[in-house]
């Protein structure tokens, strides 16, 4: 919040609300299990399911078992924080496994997934440093960004 103090009185000049960012490594396979992906990468997922596993969400159970495997590492989850800090943390954790992840990229869909939920008329950019572009490419990952501005305009 930006405030002024003039003539003994306080006034609000404006405010800035951080977007809610989610940054995750996602590996999707039609052949490997989540356990096999964990073994190859040497990383623990924050969420995963394997092809054939029953869906756990009550509204999705009628769709039957999962048709593919999804393995996700989202170390910062929905905690407050800036996109670039969350990206840096994910890359720091996954960089030692980049070659092992790249080995999966021929048969799996490997992506850095970004979900950024801002506010109407209050969307900011997603800065990605040159060295981070190289770090994203090292494991053969694509970059997928979803931007959402569902809320009301901020005053």
C-alpha atoms as an extended CHARMM CRD file, in Angstrom:
* protein
*
       155  EXT
         1         1  UNK       CA              0.0000000000        0.0000000000        0.0000000000  PROA      1               0.0000000000
         2         2  UNK       CA              1.3100000000        3.4520000000       -0.8640000000  PROA      2               0.0000000000
         3         3  UNK       CA              0.4410000000        6.2680000000        1.5520000000  PROA      3               0.0000000000
         4         4  UNK       CA              1.2260000000        9.9530000000        1.8460000000  PROA      4               0.0000000000
         5         5  UNK       CA              1.5830000000       11.9290000000        4.9920000000  PROA      5               0.0000000000
         6         6  UNK       CA              1.0310000000       15.5790000000        4.3040000000  PROA      6               0.0000000000
         7         7  UNK       CA             -0.0820000000       18.3630000000        6.6060000000  PROA      7               0.0000000000
         8         8  UNK       CA             -0.5610000000       15.9560000000        9.5040000000  PROA      8               0.0000000000
         9         9  UNK       CA             -2.9930000000       13.7630000000        7.5410000000  PROA      9               0.0000000000
        10        10  UNK       CA             -2.5250000000       10.3690000000        5.9470000000  PROA      10              0.0000000000
        11        11  UNK       CA             -3.9410000000        9.5380000000        2.5230000000  PROA      11              0.0000000000
        12        12  UNK       CA             -3.8580000000        6.3600000000        0.4810000000  PROA      12              0.0000000000
        13        13  UNK       CA             -2.2410000000        6.8040000000       -2.9410000000  PROA      13              0.0000000000
        14        14  UNK       CA             -2.7670000000        3.2570000000       -4.1500000000  PROA      14              0.0000000000
        15        15  UNK       CA             -1.9620000000       -0.3640000000       -3.5520000000  PROA      15              0.0000000000
        16        16  UNK       CA             -0.3060000000       -3.2640000000       -5.2960000000  PROA      16              0.0000000000
        17        17  UNK       CA             -1.4360000000       -6.8330000000       -4.8680000000  PROA      17              0.0000000000
        18        18  UNK       CA              0.8550000000       -9.6510000000       -5.8990000000  PROA      18              0.0000000000
        19        19  UNK       CA             -0.5390000000      -12.1830000000       -8.3000000000  PROA      19              0.0000000000
        20        20  UNK       CA             -0.8530000000      -15.7440000000       -7.0760000000  PROA      20              0.0000000000
        21        21  UNK       CA              1.7880000000      -17.6740000000       -8.9640000000  PROA      21              0.0000000000
        22        22  UNK       CA              2.1920000000      -21.4270000000       -9.1730000000  PROA      22              0.0000000000
        23        23  UNK       CA              5.3140000000      -22.8660000000      -10.8460000000  PROA      23              0.0000000000
        24        24  UNK       CA              5.7420000000      -26.6170000000      -11.3410000000  PROA      24              0.0000000000
        25        25  UNK       CA              7.6910000000      -29.2080000000      -13.2800000000  PROA      25              0.0000000000
        26        26  UNK       CA              5.2420000000      -31.5830000000      -14.9570000000  PROA      26              0.0000000000
        27        27  UNK       CA              6.1190000000      -34.9000000000      -16.5760000000  PROA      27              0.0000000000
        28        28  UNK       CA              3.3180000000      -36.7230000000      -18.4000000000  PROA      28              0.0000000000
        29        29  UNK       CA              3.6350000000      -40.2430000000      -19.8060000000  PROA      29              0.0000000000
        30        30  UNK       CA              1.3720000000      -42.8260000000      -21.3650000000  PROA      30              0.0000000000
        31        31  UNK       CA              3.8480000000      -45.6230000000      -20.6210000000  PROA      31              0.0000000000
        32        32  UNK       CA              5.7810000000      -44.9380000000      -17.4010000000  PROA      32              0.0000000000
        33        33  UNK       CA              4.3900000000      -45.0410000000      -13.8810000000  PROA      33              0.0000000000
        34        34  UNK       CA              4.8580000000      -42.1700000000      -11.4490000000  PROA      34              0.0000000000
        35        35  UNK       CA              7.1820000000      -44.4110000000       -9.4390000000  PROA      35              0.0000000000
        36        36  UNK       CA              9.3460000000      -45.0310000000      -12.5310000000  PROA      36              0.0000000000
        37        37  UNK       CA              9.5770000000      -41.2760000000      -13.1880000000  PROA      37              0.0000000000
        38        38  UNK       CA             10.6080000000      -40.7390000000       -9.5650000000  PROA      38              0.0000000000
        39        39  UNK       CA             13.3130000000      -43.4080000000       -9.9310000000  PROA      39              0.0000000000
        40        40  UNK       CA             14.6710000000      -41.9350000000      -13.1730000000  PROA      40              0.0000000000
        41        41  UNK       CA             14.6890000000      -38.3090000000      -12.0010000000  PROA      41              0.0000000000
        42        42  UNK       CA             15.7840000000      -38.9570000000       -8.4240000000  PROA      42              0.0000000000
        43        43  UNK       CA             13.2660000000      -36.2900000000       -7.3670000000  PROA      43              0.0000000000
        44        44  UNK       CA             10.1810000000      -36.6720000000       -5.1930000000  PROA      44              0.0000000000
        45        45  UNK       CA              6.9170000000      -35.4030000000       -6.6610000000  PROA      45              0.0000000000
        46        46  UNK       CA              4.5640000000      -33.1490000000       -4.7550000000  PROA      46              0.0000000000
        47        47  UNK       CA              1.6600000000      -34.7940000000       -6.5910000000  PROA      47              0.0000000000
        48        48  UNK       CA              1.3710000000      -37.7600000000       -8.9290000000  PROA      48              0.0000000000
        49        49  UNK       CA             -0.8210000000      -40.4860000000      -10.3160000000  PROA      49              0.0000000000
        50        50  UNK       CA             -0.1870000000      -43.3470000000      -12.7070000000  PROA      50              0.0000000000
        51        51  UNK       CA             -2.1080000000      -44.5380000000      -15.7250000000  PROA      51              0.0000000000
        52        52  UNK       CA             -4.8180000000      -46.8890000000      -14.4840000000  PROA      52              0.0000000000
        53        53  UNK       CA             -5.0340000000      -45.3560000000      -11.0040000000  PROA      53              0.0000000000
        54        54  UNK       CA             -8.5660000000      -44.5970000000       -9.8880000000  PROA      54              0.0000000000
        55        55  UNK       CA             -9.3960000000      -40.9080000000       -9.7470000000  PROA      55              0.0000000000
        56        56  UNK       CA             -9.6640000000      -39.5950000000       -6.2140000000  PROA      56              0.0000000000
        57        57  UNK       CA            -11.7140000000      -36.4390000000       -6.8150000000  PROA      57              0.0000000000
        58        58  UNK       CA            -15.3940000000      -37.2820000000       -6.1710000000  PROA      58              0.0000000000
        59        59  UNK       CA            -16.6630000000      -35.3100000000       -9.1800000000  PROA      59              0.0000000000
        60        60  UNK       CA            -14.1790000000      -37.0400000000      -11.5140000000  PROA      60              0.0000000000
        61        61  UNK       CA            -14.6470000000      -40.6690000000      -10.4480000000  PROA      61              0.0000000000
        62        62  UNK       CA            -17.3050000000      -41.2530000000      -13.1040000000  PROA      62              0.0000000000
        63        63  UNK       CA            -14.6000000000      -40.7470000000      -15.7580000000  PROA      63              0.0000000000
        64        64  UNK       CA            -12.9000000000      -43.9690000000      -14.7180000000  PROA      64              0.0000000000
        65        65  UNK       CA             -9.1990000000      -44.5240000000      -14.1260000000  PROA      65              0.0000000000
        66        66  UNK       CA             -6.5310000000      -42.0910000000      -15.3190000000  PROA      66              0.0000000000
        67        67  UNK       CA             -5.5900000000      -42.5640000000      -18.9820000000  PROA      67              0.0000000000
        68        68  UNK       CA             -2.0350000000      -41.2860000000      -18.4670000000  PROA      68              0.0000000000
        69        69  UNK       CA              0.5770000000      -40.7030000000      -15.7690000000  PROA      69              0.0000000000
        70        70  UNK       CA              1.1840000000      -37.2210000000      -14.3850000000  PROA      70              0.0000000000
        71        71  UNK       CA              4.1460000000      -36.5010000000      -12.1330000000  PROA      71              0.0000000000
        72        72  UNK       CA              4.4240000000      -32.9860000000      -10.6760000000  PROA      72              0.0000000000
        73        73  UNK       CA              6.9900000000      -31.1480000000       -8.5770000000  PROA      73              0.0000000000
        74        74  UNK       CA              5.6780000000      -27.8350000000       -7.2520000000  PROA      74              0.0000000000
        75        75  UNK       CA              7.9310000000      -27.0190000000       -4.2890000000  PROA      75              0.0000000000
        76        76  UNK       CA              6.3820000000      -23.6440000000       -3.4420000000  PROA      76              0.0000000000
        77        77  UNK       CA              2.7690000000      -24.6640000000       -4.0960000000  PROA      77              0.0000000000
        78        78  UNK       CA              0.2540000000      -21.8900000000       -3.4750000000  PROA      78              0.0000000000
        79        79  UNK       CA              2.3960000000      -20.1130000000       -0.9060000000  PROA      79              0.0000000000
        80        80  UNK       CA              2.5930000000      -16.3510000000       -1.4100000000  PROA      80              0.0000000000
        81        81  UNK       CA              5.5420000000      -15.2810000000       -3.5030000000  PROA      81              0.0000000000
        82        82  UNK       CA              6.7170000000      -13.7410000000       -6.7240000000  PROA      82              0.0000000000
        83        83  UNK       CA              6.8210000000      -15.7500000000       -9.9470000000  PROA      83              0.0000000000
        84        84  UNK       CA             10.5460000000      -15.2320000000      -10.4960000000  PROA      84              0.0000000000
        85        85  UNK       CA             11.3870000000      -16.4440000000       -6.9710000000  PROA      85              0.0000000000
        86        86  UNK       CA              9.2630000000      -19.5660000000       -7.3940000000  PROA      86              0.0000000000
        87        87  UNK       CA             10.8060000000      -20.2640000000      -10.8010000000  PROA      87              0.0000000000
        88        88  UNK       CA             14.3180000000      -19.8640000000       -9.3640000000  PROA      88              0.0000000000
        89        89  UNK       CA             13.4920000000      -22.2840000000       -6.5200000000  PROA      89              0.0000000000
        90        90  UNK       CA             12.0800000000      -24.9080000000       -8.8960000000  PROA      90              0.0000000000
        91        91  UNK       CA             15.0860000000      -24.6350000000      -11.2160000000  PROA      91              0.0000000000
        92        92  UNK       CA             17.4720000000      -24.8650000000       -8.2630000000  PROA      92              0.0000000000
        93        93  UNK       CA             15.8210000000      -28.1170000000       -7.1520000000  PROA      93              0.0000000000
        94        94  UNK       CA             15.5750000000      -29.6820000000      -10.6110000000  PROA      94              0.0000000000
        95        95  UNK       CA             18.8940000000      -28.5410000000      -12.1260000000  PROA      95              0.0000000000
        96        96  UNK       CA             20.9420000000      -31.4420000000      -10.6750000000  PROA      96              0.0000000000
        97        97  UNK       CA             18.4910000000      -33.8440000000      -12.3730000000  PROA      97              0.0000000000
        98        98  UNK       CA             18.3830000000      -32.0050000000      -15.7300000000  PROA      98              0.0000000000
        99        99  UNK       CA             20.1730000000      -34.7550000000      -17.6970000000  PROA      99              0.0000000000
       100       100  UNK       CA             17.9330000000      -37.4600000000      -16.1930000000  PROA      100             0.0000000000
       101       101  UNK       CA             14.8100000000      -35.4210000000      -16.9560000000  PROA      101             0.0000000000
       102       102  UNK       CA             16.0520000000      -34.7860000000      -20.5210000000  PROA      102             0.0000000000
       103       103  UNK       CA             16.3540000000      -38.5620000000      -20.9840000000  PROA      103             0.0000000000
       104       104  UNK       CA             12.5870000000      -38.7470000000      -20.3920000000  PROA      104             0.0000000000
       105       105  UNK       CA             11.7720000000      -35.9270000000      -22.8240000000  PROA      105             0.0000000000
       106       106  UNK       CA             11.8730000000      -38.2560000000      -25.8450000000  PROA      106             0.0000000000
       107       107  UNK       CA              8.9620000000      -40.3300000000      -24.5390000000  PROA      107             0.0000000000
       108       108  UNK       CA              7.3010000000      -37.9840000000      -22.0490000000  PROA      108             0.0000000000
       109       109  UNK       CA              5.8250000000      -34.4890000000      -22.1340000000  PROA      109             0.0000000000
       110       110  UNK       CA              8.1330000000      -32.4040000000      -19.9140000000  PROA      110             0.0000000000
       111       111  UNK       CA              6.9620000000      -28.8780000000      -19.0720000000  PROA      111             0.0000000000
       112       112  UNK       CA              7.4050000000      -26.0450000000      -16.6510000000  PROA      112             0.0000000000
       113       113  UNK       CA              3.8080000000      -25.0690000000      -15.8990000000  PROA      113             0.0000000000
       114       114  UNK       CA              3.1000000000      -21.5330000000      -14.7280000000  PROA      114             0.0000000000
       115       115  UNK       CA             -0.2770000000      -20.4720000000      -13.4070000000  PROA      115             0.0000000000
       116       116  UNK       CA             -0.4960000000      -16.7670000000      -12.6730000000  PROA      116             0.0000000000
       117       117  UNK       CA             -3.7010000000      -15.4180000000      -11.1830000000  PROA      117             0.0000000000
       118       118  UNK       CA             -3.7830000000      -11.6470000000      -11.1070000000  PROA      118             0.0000000000
       119       119  UNK       CA             -6.4670000000       -9.0300000000      -10.9550000000  PROA      119             0.0000000000
       120       120  UNK       CA             -8.3730000000       -7.2140000000      -13.6720000000  PROA      120             0.0000000000
       121       121  UNK       CA             -6.3320000000       -4.2090000000      -14.8210000000  PROA      121             0.0000000000
       122       122  UNK       CA             -3.5210000000       -5.2620000000      -12.4690000000  PROA      122             0.0000000000
       123       123  UNK       CA             -1.5650000000       -7.8720000000      -14.4330000000  PROA      123             0.0000000000
       124       124  UNK       CA              2.2160000000       -7.7010000000      -14.3790000000  PROA      124             0.0000000000
       125       125  UNK       CA              4.7020000000       -9.4130000000      -16.6420000000  PROA      125             0.0000000000
       126       126  UNK       CA              6.5150000000      -12.6450000000      -15.9670000000  PROA      126             0.0000000000
       127       127  UNK       CA             10.2100000000      -11.7890000000      -16.0660000000  PROA      127             0.0000000000
       128       128  UNK       CA             12.4890000000      -14.6620000000      -17.0860000000  PROA      128             0.0000000000
       129       129  UNK       CA             16.2250000000      -14.0340000000      -16.9930000000  PROA      129             0.0000000000
       130       130  UNK       CA             18.4190000000      -15.2960000000      -19.8640000000  PROA      130             0.0000000000
       131       131  UNK       CA             20.1720000000      -17.8020000000      -17.6020000000  PROA      131             0.0000000000
       132       132  UNK       CA             16.7830000000      -19.1490000000      -16.5010000000  PROA      132             0.0000000000
       133       133  UNK       CA             15.7290000000      -19.6830000000      -20.1290000000  PROA      133             0.0000000000
       134       134  UNK       CA             18.7960000000      -21.9030000000      -20.5310000000  PROA      134             0.0000000000
       135       135  UNK       CA             17.9970000000      -23.7120000000      -17.2660000000  PROA      135             0.0000000000
       136       136  UNK       CA             14.4300000000      -24.3840000000      -18.4780000000  PROA      136             0.0000000000
       137       137  UNK       CA             15.7530000000      -25.7520000000      -21.7790000000  PROA      137             0.0000000000
       138       138  UNK       CA             18.4460000000      -27.9430000000      -20.1570000000  PROA      138             0.0000000000
       139       139  UNK       CA             16.0650000000      -30.7720000000      -19.1880000000  PROA      139             0.0000000000
       140       140  UNK       CA             14.1780000000      -30.4310000000      -22.4890000000  PROA      140             0.0000000000
       141       141  UNK       CA             11.2010000000      -28.7230000000      -20.8730000000  PROA      141             0.0000000000
       142       142  UNK       CA              8.5710000000      -26.6460000000      -22.6170000000  PROA      142             0.0000000000
       143       143  UNK       CA              7.1940000000      -23.5540000000      -20.8820000000  PROA      143             0.0000000000
       144       144  UNK       CA              3.4090000000      -23.3150000000      -20.5280000000  PROA      144             0.0000000000
       145       145  UNK       CA              1.9220000000      -20.1490000000      -19.0130000000  PROA      145             0.0000000000
       146       146  UNK       CA             -1.7210000000      -19.6890000000      -18.0330000000  PROA      146             0.0000000000
       147       147  UNK       CA             -2.7280000000      -16.1510000000      -17.0960000000  PROA      147             0.0000000000
       148       148  UNK       CA             -5.9630000000      -15.5200000000      -15.2240000000  PROA      148             0.0000000000
       149       149  UNK       CA             -7.4520000000      -12.1810000000      -14.1830000000  PROA      149             0.0000000000
       150       150  UNK       CA            -10.8200000000      -13.2010000000      -12.7770000000  PROA      150             0.0000000000
       151       151  UNK       CA            -11.3030000000      -10.7300000000       -9.9750000000  PROA      151             0.0000000000
       152       152  UNK       CA            -12.7540000000       -7.2580000000       -9.9310000000  PROA      152             0.0000000000
       153       153  UNK       CA            -10.6240000000       -4.2670000000      -10.8360000000  PROA      153             0.0000000000
       154       154  UNK       CA             -8.6350000000       -2.9460000000       -7.9230000000  PROA      154             0.0000000000
       155       155  UNK       CA             -9.2750000000        0.6980000000       -7.0590000000  PROA      155             0.0000000000
